[in-house]
């Protein structure tokens, strides 16, 4: 019984350790080595074939690489379906994601060798460049997910998005009260700042973090911090509001940077599958 309990404890320890390993390092970079082996084998095969002209998509080796590439692309595109099922073990989501990344990168070699370095204005080249677009956007996604979550967590300061907005609302109430003794022009500046939509700026503003029309900054520039007591208080509150807005906008920007690549990756994948279908049909039609 003791040995059984000990073995179970060791298995649980290994499982917990595996849970904290990045999908890029899954099983000691297993899928990286598999992808590298695929690249080496296909590259050596292409180099060692004694054939003139060199192998291209219409040669037997080109068909072989094309079949491998097609199967890989279809399988890799199923990651979205796989994400809806949580399992552990050999084909856990982490293992699947690791394979998705490294085999996706290997497609650059497989796909390029399949073309035989022949590029033209046709559906075949379209499929090739769509594949590259999917891979490049995926590379961005991997980098984003590897680097930005820590920045997002640091910016949040253990606050949720709702708590950030609540903090801003509390500051706005204080500002509304503190601005009462100010003159008409200064009061209008504060009111304009309070009425401006926190989420204004659109997609470009979120991605770049630039808000040139920010009325809080405008009010800060126009209300002196060395004037009357009321002006000093309003200015201090505006500084706090600007800081809180900055935190919210940084949060929005990081989230946008984490998600923007999907607006390219997913549609490009769908377009790639359609182009591949046209590519395969046209090849066999004219074969």
Short mmCIF file of C-alpha atoms in Angstrom, two decimals:
data_model
loop_
_atom_site.label_atom_id
_atom_site.label_comp_id
_atom_site.label_asym_id
_atom_site.label_seq_id
_atom_site.Cartn_x
_atom_site.Cartn_y
_atom_site.Cartn_z
CA UNK A 1 0.00 0.00 0.00
CA UNK A 2 2.83 2.36 0.88
CA UNK A 3 4.51 1.78 -2.48
CA UNK A 4 1.24 2.40 -4.32
CA UNK A 5 0.71 5.65 -2.41
CA UNK A 6 4.31 6.65 -3.08
CA UNK A 7 3.96 6.02 -6.82
CA UNK A 8 0.73 8.00 -6.93
CA UNK A 9 2.42 10.87 -5.10
CA UNK A 10 5.29 10.87 -7.62
CA UNK A 11 2.83 10.86 -10.51
CA UNK A 12 0.96 13.80 -9.00
CA UNK A 13 4.24 15.66 -8.53
CA UNK A 14 5.23 15.09 -12.15
CA UNK A 15 1.79 16.21 -13.31
CA UNK A 16 2.00 19.40 -11.25
CA UNK A 17 5.47 20.15 -12.57
CA UNK A 18 4.29 19.56 -16.14
CA UNK A 19 1.39 21.95 -15.61
CA UNK A 20 3.84 24.78 -14.92
CA UNK A 21 5.97 24.14 -18.01
CA UNK A 22 5.34 26.36 -21.03
CA UNK A 23 3.80 24.69 -24.06
CA UNK A 24 6.95 25.71 -25.94
CA UNK A 25 9.04 23.53 -23.60
CA UNK A 26 6.56 20.67 -23.45
CA UNK A 27 8.25 17.31 -22.87
CA UNK A 28 11.70 18.87 -23.23
CA UNK A 29 10.94 20.47 -26.60
CA UNK A 30 9.70 17.18 -28.06
CA UNK A 31 7.81 18.82 -30.93
CA UNK A 32 10.66 21.18 -31.70
CA UNK A 33 12.93 18.20 -32.32
CA UNK A 34 10.26 16.47 -34.40
CA UNK A 35 9.77 19.62 -36.48
CA UNK A 36 13.52 20.03 -36.96
CA UNK A 37 13.80 16.41 -38.04
CA UNK A 38 11.01 16.94 -40.55
CA UNK A 39 12.80 19.99 -41.96
CA UNK A 40 16.13 18.18 -42.17
CA UNK A 41 14.69 15.07 -43.83
CA UNK A 42 12.66 17.01 -46.41
CA UNK A 43 15.57 19.37 -47.07
CA UNK A 44 18.06 16.55 -47.55
CA UNK A 45 15.58 14.71 -49.75
CA UNK A 46 15.21 17.75 -51.97
CA UNK A 47 18.97 18.32 -52.15
CA UNK A 48 19.90 14.71 -52.86
CA UNK A 49 17.43 14.06 -55.68
CA UNK A 50 19.41 13.99 -58.91
CA UNK A 51 16.85 15.45 -61.23
CA UNK A 52 16.76 18.22 -63.80
CA UNK A 53 14.85 20.43 -63.63
CA UNK A 54 14.88 20.50 -59.85
CA UNK A 55 11.83 18.98 -58.09
CA UNK A 56 8.78 21.22 -57.98
CA UNK A 57 5.13 20.89 -57.12
CA UNK A 58 4.50 18.79 -60.22
CA UNK A 59 7.19 16.18 -59.53
CA UNK A 60 6.75 13.02 -57.46
CA UNK A 61 8.70 14.63 -54.63
CA UNK A 62 6.60 17.76 -54.93
CA UNK A 63 3.43 15.69 -54.61
CA UNK A 64 4.90 13.97 -51.56
CA UNK A 65 5.72 17.27 -49.88
CA UNK A 66 2.36 18.68 -50.92
CA UNK A 67 0.55 15.78 -49.30
CA UNK A 68 2.55 16.19 -46.10
CA UNK A 69 1.90 19.93 -46.09
CA UNK A 70 -1.82 19.52 -46.78
CA UNK A 71 -2.25 16.99 -43.98
CA UNK A 72 -0.31 19.21 -41.59
CA UNK A 73 -2.36 22.30 -42.43
CA UNK A 74 -5.68 20.49 -41.99
CA UNK A 75 -4.53 18.96 -38.71
CA UNK A 76 -3.12 22.24 -37.40
CA UNK A 77 -6.36 24.05 -38.22
CA UNK A 78 -8.18 21.69 -35.85
CA UNK A 79 -6.58 23.29 -32.80
CA UNK A 80 -9.64 25.49 -32.36
CA UNK A 81 -11.80 22.37 -32.13
CA UNK A 82 -9.32 20.69 -29.81
CA UNK A 83 -9.41 23.64 -27.38
CA UNK A 84 -13.00 22.80 -26.53
CA UNK A 85 -11.94 19.48 -25.01
CA UNK A 86 -9.81 19.47 -21.86
CA UNK A 87 -7.77 16.29 -21.49
CA UNK A 88 -4.41 15.30 -20.06
CA UNK A 89 -1.68 12.94 -21.12
CA UNK A 90 -0.03 12.38 -24.46
CA UNK A 91 -2.45 14.56 -26.41
CA UNK A 92 -3.25 17.19 -23.82
CA UNK A 93 -4.06 20.68 -25.02
CA UNK A 94 -0.54 21.74 -24.09
CA UNK A 95 0.96 18.96 -26.22
CA UNK A 96 -1.34 19.82 -29.12
CA UNK A 97 -0.46 23.52 -28.89
CA UNK A 98 3.25 22.73 -28.78
CA UNK A 99 2.90 20.57 -31.89
CA UNK A 100 0.81 23.31 -33.52
CA UNK A 101 3.58 25.87 -33.07
CA UNK A 102 6.58 23.83 -34.12
CA UNK A 103 4.98 21.87 -36.95
CA UNK A 104 3.48 25.14 -38.18
CA UNK A 105 6.99 26.58 -38.40
CA UNK A 106 8.17 23.44 -40.20
CA UNK A 107 5.57 24.17 -42.86
CA UNK A 108 7.75 27.06 -44.04
CA UNK A 109 10.36 24.53 -45.18
CA UNK A 110 7.92 21.89 -46.41
CA UNK A 111 5.77 24.40 -48.29
CA UNK A 112 8.71 26.22 -49.85
CA UNK A 113 10.31 22.99 -51.07
CA UNK A 114 6.93 21.91 -52.42
CA UNK A 115 6.82 25.00 -54.62
CA UNK A 116 10.26 24.23 -56.01
CA UNK A 117 10.91 27.97 -55.59
CA UNK A 118 8.52 28.67 -58.46
CA UNK A 119 6.32 31.70 -57.83
CA UNK A 120 3.65 33.04 -60.15
CA UNK A 121 0.31 34.82 -60.33
CA UNK A 122 -1.91 31.82 -59.67
CA UNK A 123 -3.92 30.05 -56.99
CA UNK A 124 -0.93 27.90 -56.06
CA UNK A 125 1.16 30.91 -55.09
CA UNK A 126 -1.85 32.43 -53.36
CA UNK A 127 -2.10 29.35 -51.15
CA UNK A 128 1.63 29.56 -50.41
CA UNK A 129 1.53 33.20 -49.33
CA UNK A 130 -1.64 32.67 -47.30
CA UNK A 131 0.22 29.90 -45.51
CA UNK A 132 3.09 32.29 -44.77
CA UNK A 133 0.62 34.91 -43.52
CA UNK A 134 -0.94 32.38 -41.15
CA UNK A 135 2.49 31.33 -39.88
CA UNK A 136 3.75 34.90 -39.41
CA UNK A 137 0.62 35.93 -37.53
CA UNK A 138 0.99 32.78 -35.43
CA UNK A 139 4.59 33.70 -34.59
CA UNK A 140 3.35 37.07 -33.37
CA UNK A 141 0.71 35.29 -31.29
CA UNK A 142 3.31 33.05 -29.64
CA UNK A 143 5.53 36.03 -28.81
CA UNK A 144 2.55 37.98 -27.48
CA UNK A 145 1.37 35.16 -25.24
CA UNK A 146 4.91 34.56 -24.00
CA UNK A 147 5.62 38.18 -23.05
CA UNK A 148 2.45 40.21 -22.53
CA UNK A 149 0.58 38.35 -19.75
CA UNK A 150 3.21 39.34 -17.18
CA UNK A 151 2.94 42.97 -18.31
CA UNK A 152 -0.84 42.75 -18.08
CA UNK A 153 -0.64 41.35 -14.56
CA UNK A 154 1.83 44.02 -13.48
CA UNK A 155 -0.36 46.81 -14.85
CA UNK A 156 -3.49 45.48 -13.14
CA UNK A 157 -1.92 45.72 -9.68
CA UNK A 158 -4.26 42.98 -8.47
CA UNK A 159 -7.28 44.93 -9.71
CA UNK A 160 -9.93 43.60 -12.04
CA UNK A 161 -11.16 45.66 -14.96
CA UNK A 162 -14.37 46.38 -13.04
CA UNK A 163 -12.38 47.60 -10.05
CA UNK A 164 -10.35 49.92 -12.28
CA UNK A 165 -13.56 51.44 -13.61
CA UNK A 166 -14.99 51.71 -10.09
CA UNK A 167 -11.88 53.59 -8.98
CA UNK A 168 -12.32 55.98 -11.90
CA UNK A 169 -15.99 56.48 -11.04
CA UNK A 170 -15.07 57.35 -7.44
CA UNK A 171 -12.55 59.93 -8.67
CA UNK A 172 -15.16 61.39 -11.01
CA UNK A 173 -17.57 61.92 -8.13
CA UNK A 174 -14.87 63.73 -6.17
CA UNK A 175 -13.99 65.86 -9.20
CA UNK A 176 -17.60 66.79 -9.81
CA UNK A 177 -17.89 68.04 -6.25
CA UNK A 178 -14.49 69.74 -6.15
CA UNK A 179 -15.13 71.64 -9.40
CA UNK A 180 -18.17 73.48 -8.02
CA UNK A 181 -16.24 76.57 -6.79
CA UNK A 182 -14.34 76.99 -10.08
CA UNK A 183 -15.13 79.53 -12.75
CA UNK A 184 -17.34 78.70 -15.72
CA UNK A 185 -14.50 78.01 -18.16
CA UNK A 186 -12.65 75.70 -15.78
CA UNK A 187 -15.85 73.93 -14.76
CA UNK A 188 -16.65 73.27 -18.42
CA UNK A 189 -13.20 71.70 -18.85
CA UNK A 190 -13.83 69.34 -15.95
CA UNK A 191 -17.34 68.47 -17.17
CA UNK A 192 -16.00 67.75 -20.66
CA UNK A 193 -13.39 65.42 -19.16
CA UNK A 194 -15.99 63.60 -17.07
CA UNK A 195 -18.39 63.20 -19.98
CA UNK A 196 -15.81 61.81 -22.40
CA UNK A 197 -16.19 58.09 -23.05
CA UNK A 198 -13.44 56.15 -21.30
CA UNK A 199 -13.27 53.76 -24.25
CA UNK A 200 -13.11 56.38 -26.99
CA UNK A 201 -10.34 56.17 -29.55
CA UNK A 202 -11.42 53.07 -31.43
CA UNK A 203 -9.27 50.11 -32.39
CA UNK A 204 -6.30 52.26 -33.42
CA UNK A 205 -6.26 54.07 -30.09
CA UNK A 206 -6.33 50.79 -28.19
CA UNK A 207 -3.54 49.25 -30.23
CA UNK A 208 -1.24 52.27 -30.11
CA UNK A 209 -2.21 53.62 -26.69
CA UNK A 210 -2.48 57.13 -28.13
CA UNK A 211 -5.45 59.35 -27.27
CA UNK A 212 -4.68 62.80 -28.70
CA UNK A 213 -8.17 64.12 -27.93
CA UNK A 214 -8.08 63.24 -24.24
CA UNK A 215 -10.04 65.95 -22.44
CA UNK A 216 -8.62 65.01 -19.05
CA UNK A 217 -5.15 65.98 -20.29
CA UNK A 218 -6.62 69.14 -21.76
CA UNK A 219 -8.16 70.08 -18.41
CA UNK A 220 -4.87 69.33 -16.66
CA UNK A 221 -3.05 71.72 -18.97
CA UNK A 222 -5.59 74.51 -18.47
CA UNK A 223 -6.20 74.31 -14.72
CA UNK A 224 -3.29 75.57 -12.66
CA UNK A 225 -1.86 73.57 -9.79
CA UNK A 226 -0.67 76.75 -8.10
CA UNK A 227 -3.87 78.78 -8.20
CA UNK A 228 -6.66 78.88 -5.65
CA UNK A 229 -7.26 76.10 -3.16
CA UNK A 230 -10.12 74.76 -5.31
CA UNK A 231 -7.91 74.75 -8.41
CA UNK A 232 -5.15 72.91 -6.57
CA UNK A 233 -7.60 70.26 -5.38
CA UNK A 234 -9.14 69.83 -8.83
CA UNK A 235 -5.69 69.64 -10.43
CA UNK A 236 -4.61 66.96 -7.95
CA UNK A 237 -7.75 64.95 -8.69
CA UNK A 238 -7.21 65.35 -12.43
CA UNK A 239 -3.69 63.97 -12.02
CA UNK A 240 -5.14 60.93 -10.25
CA UNK A 241 -7.79 60.60 -12.95
CA UNK A 242 -5.15 60.74 -15.68
CA UNK A 243 -3.17 58.04 -13.88
CA UNK A 244 -6.25 55.86 -13.55
CA UNK A 245 -7.13 56.40 -17.20
CA UNK A 246 -3.56 55.47 -18.06
CA UNK A 247 -3.90 52.18 -16.21
CA UNK A 248 -7.19 51.37 -17.94
CA UNK A 249 -5.84 52.31 -21.35
CA UNK A 250 -2.68 50.25 -20.84
CA UNK A 251 -4.91 47.34 -19.88
CA UNK A 252 -6.96 47.79 -23.04
CA UNK A 253 -3.83 48.09 -25.18
CA UNK A 254 -2.23 44.94 -23.81
CA UNK A 255 -5.47 43.01 -24.26
CA UNK A 256 -5.75 44.33 -27.82
CA UNK A 257 -2.16 43.30 -28.58
CA UNK A 258 -2.93 39.85 -27.20
CA UNK A 259 -5.98 39.44 -29.41
CA UNK A 260 -5.34 41.41 -32.60
CA UNK A 261 -3.36 38.64 -34.29
CA UNK A 262 -6.40 36.36 -34.15
CA UNK A 263 -8.26 38.74 -36.47
CA UNK A 264 -5.62 37.89 -39.07
CA UNK A 265 -4.74 34.32 -38.13
CA UNK A 266 -8.23 32.82 -38.17
CA UNK A 267 -9.60 34.47 -41.36
CA UNK A 268 -6.29 33.77 -43.12
CA UNK A 269 -6.53 30.11 -42.07
CA UNK A 270 -10.03 29.85 -43.53
CA UNK A 271 -8.84 31.53 -46.73
CA UNK A 272 -5.85 29.18 -46.82
CA UNK A 273 -8.08 26.10 -46.60
CA UNK A 274 -10.22 27.45 -49.44
CA UNK A 275 -7.13 28.23 -51.54
CA UNK A 276 -5.74 24.76 -50.82
CA UNK A 277 -8.97 23.18 -52.01
CA UNK A 278 -8.75 25.18 -55.24
CA UNK A 279 -5.06 24.29 -55.51
CA UNK A 280 -5.67 20.55 -55.14
CA UNK A 281 -8.69 20.51 -57.46
CA UNK A 282 -6.85 22.44 -60.17
CA UNK A 283 -3.79 20.20 -59.90
CA UNK A 284 -5.77 17.01 -60.37
CA UNK A 285 -7.99 18.58 -63.03
CA UNK A 286 -5.00 19.48 -65.20
CA UNK A 287 -2.94 16.42 -64.26
#
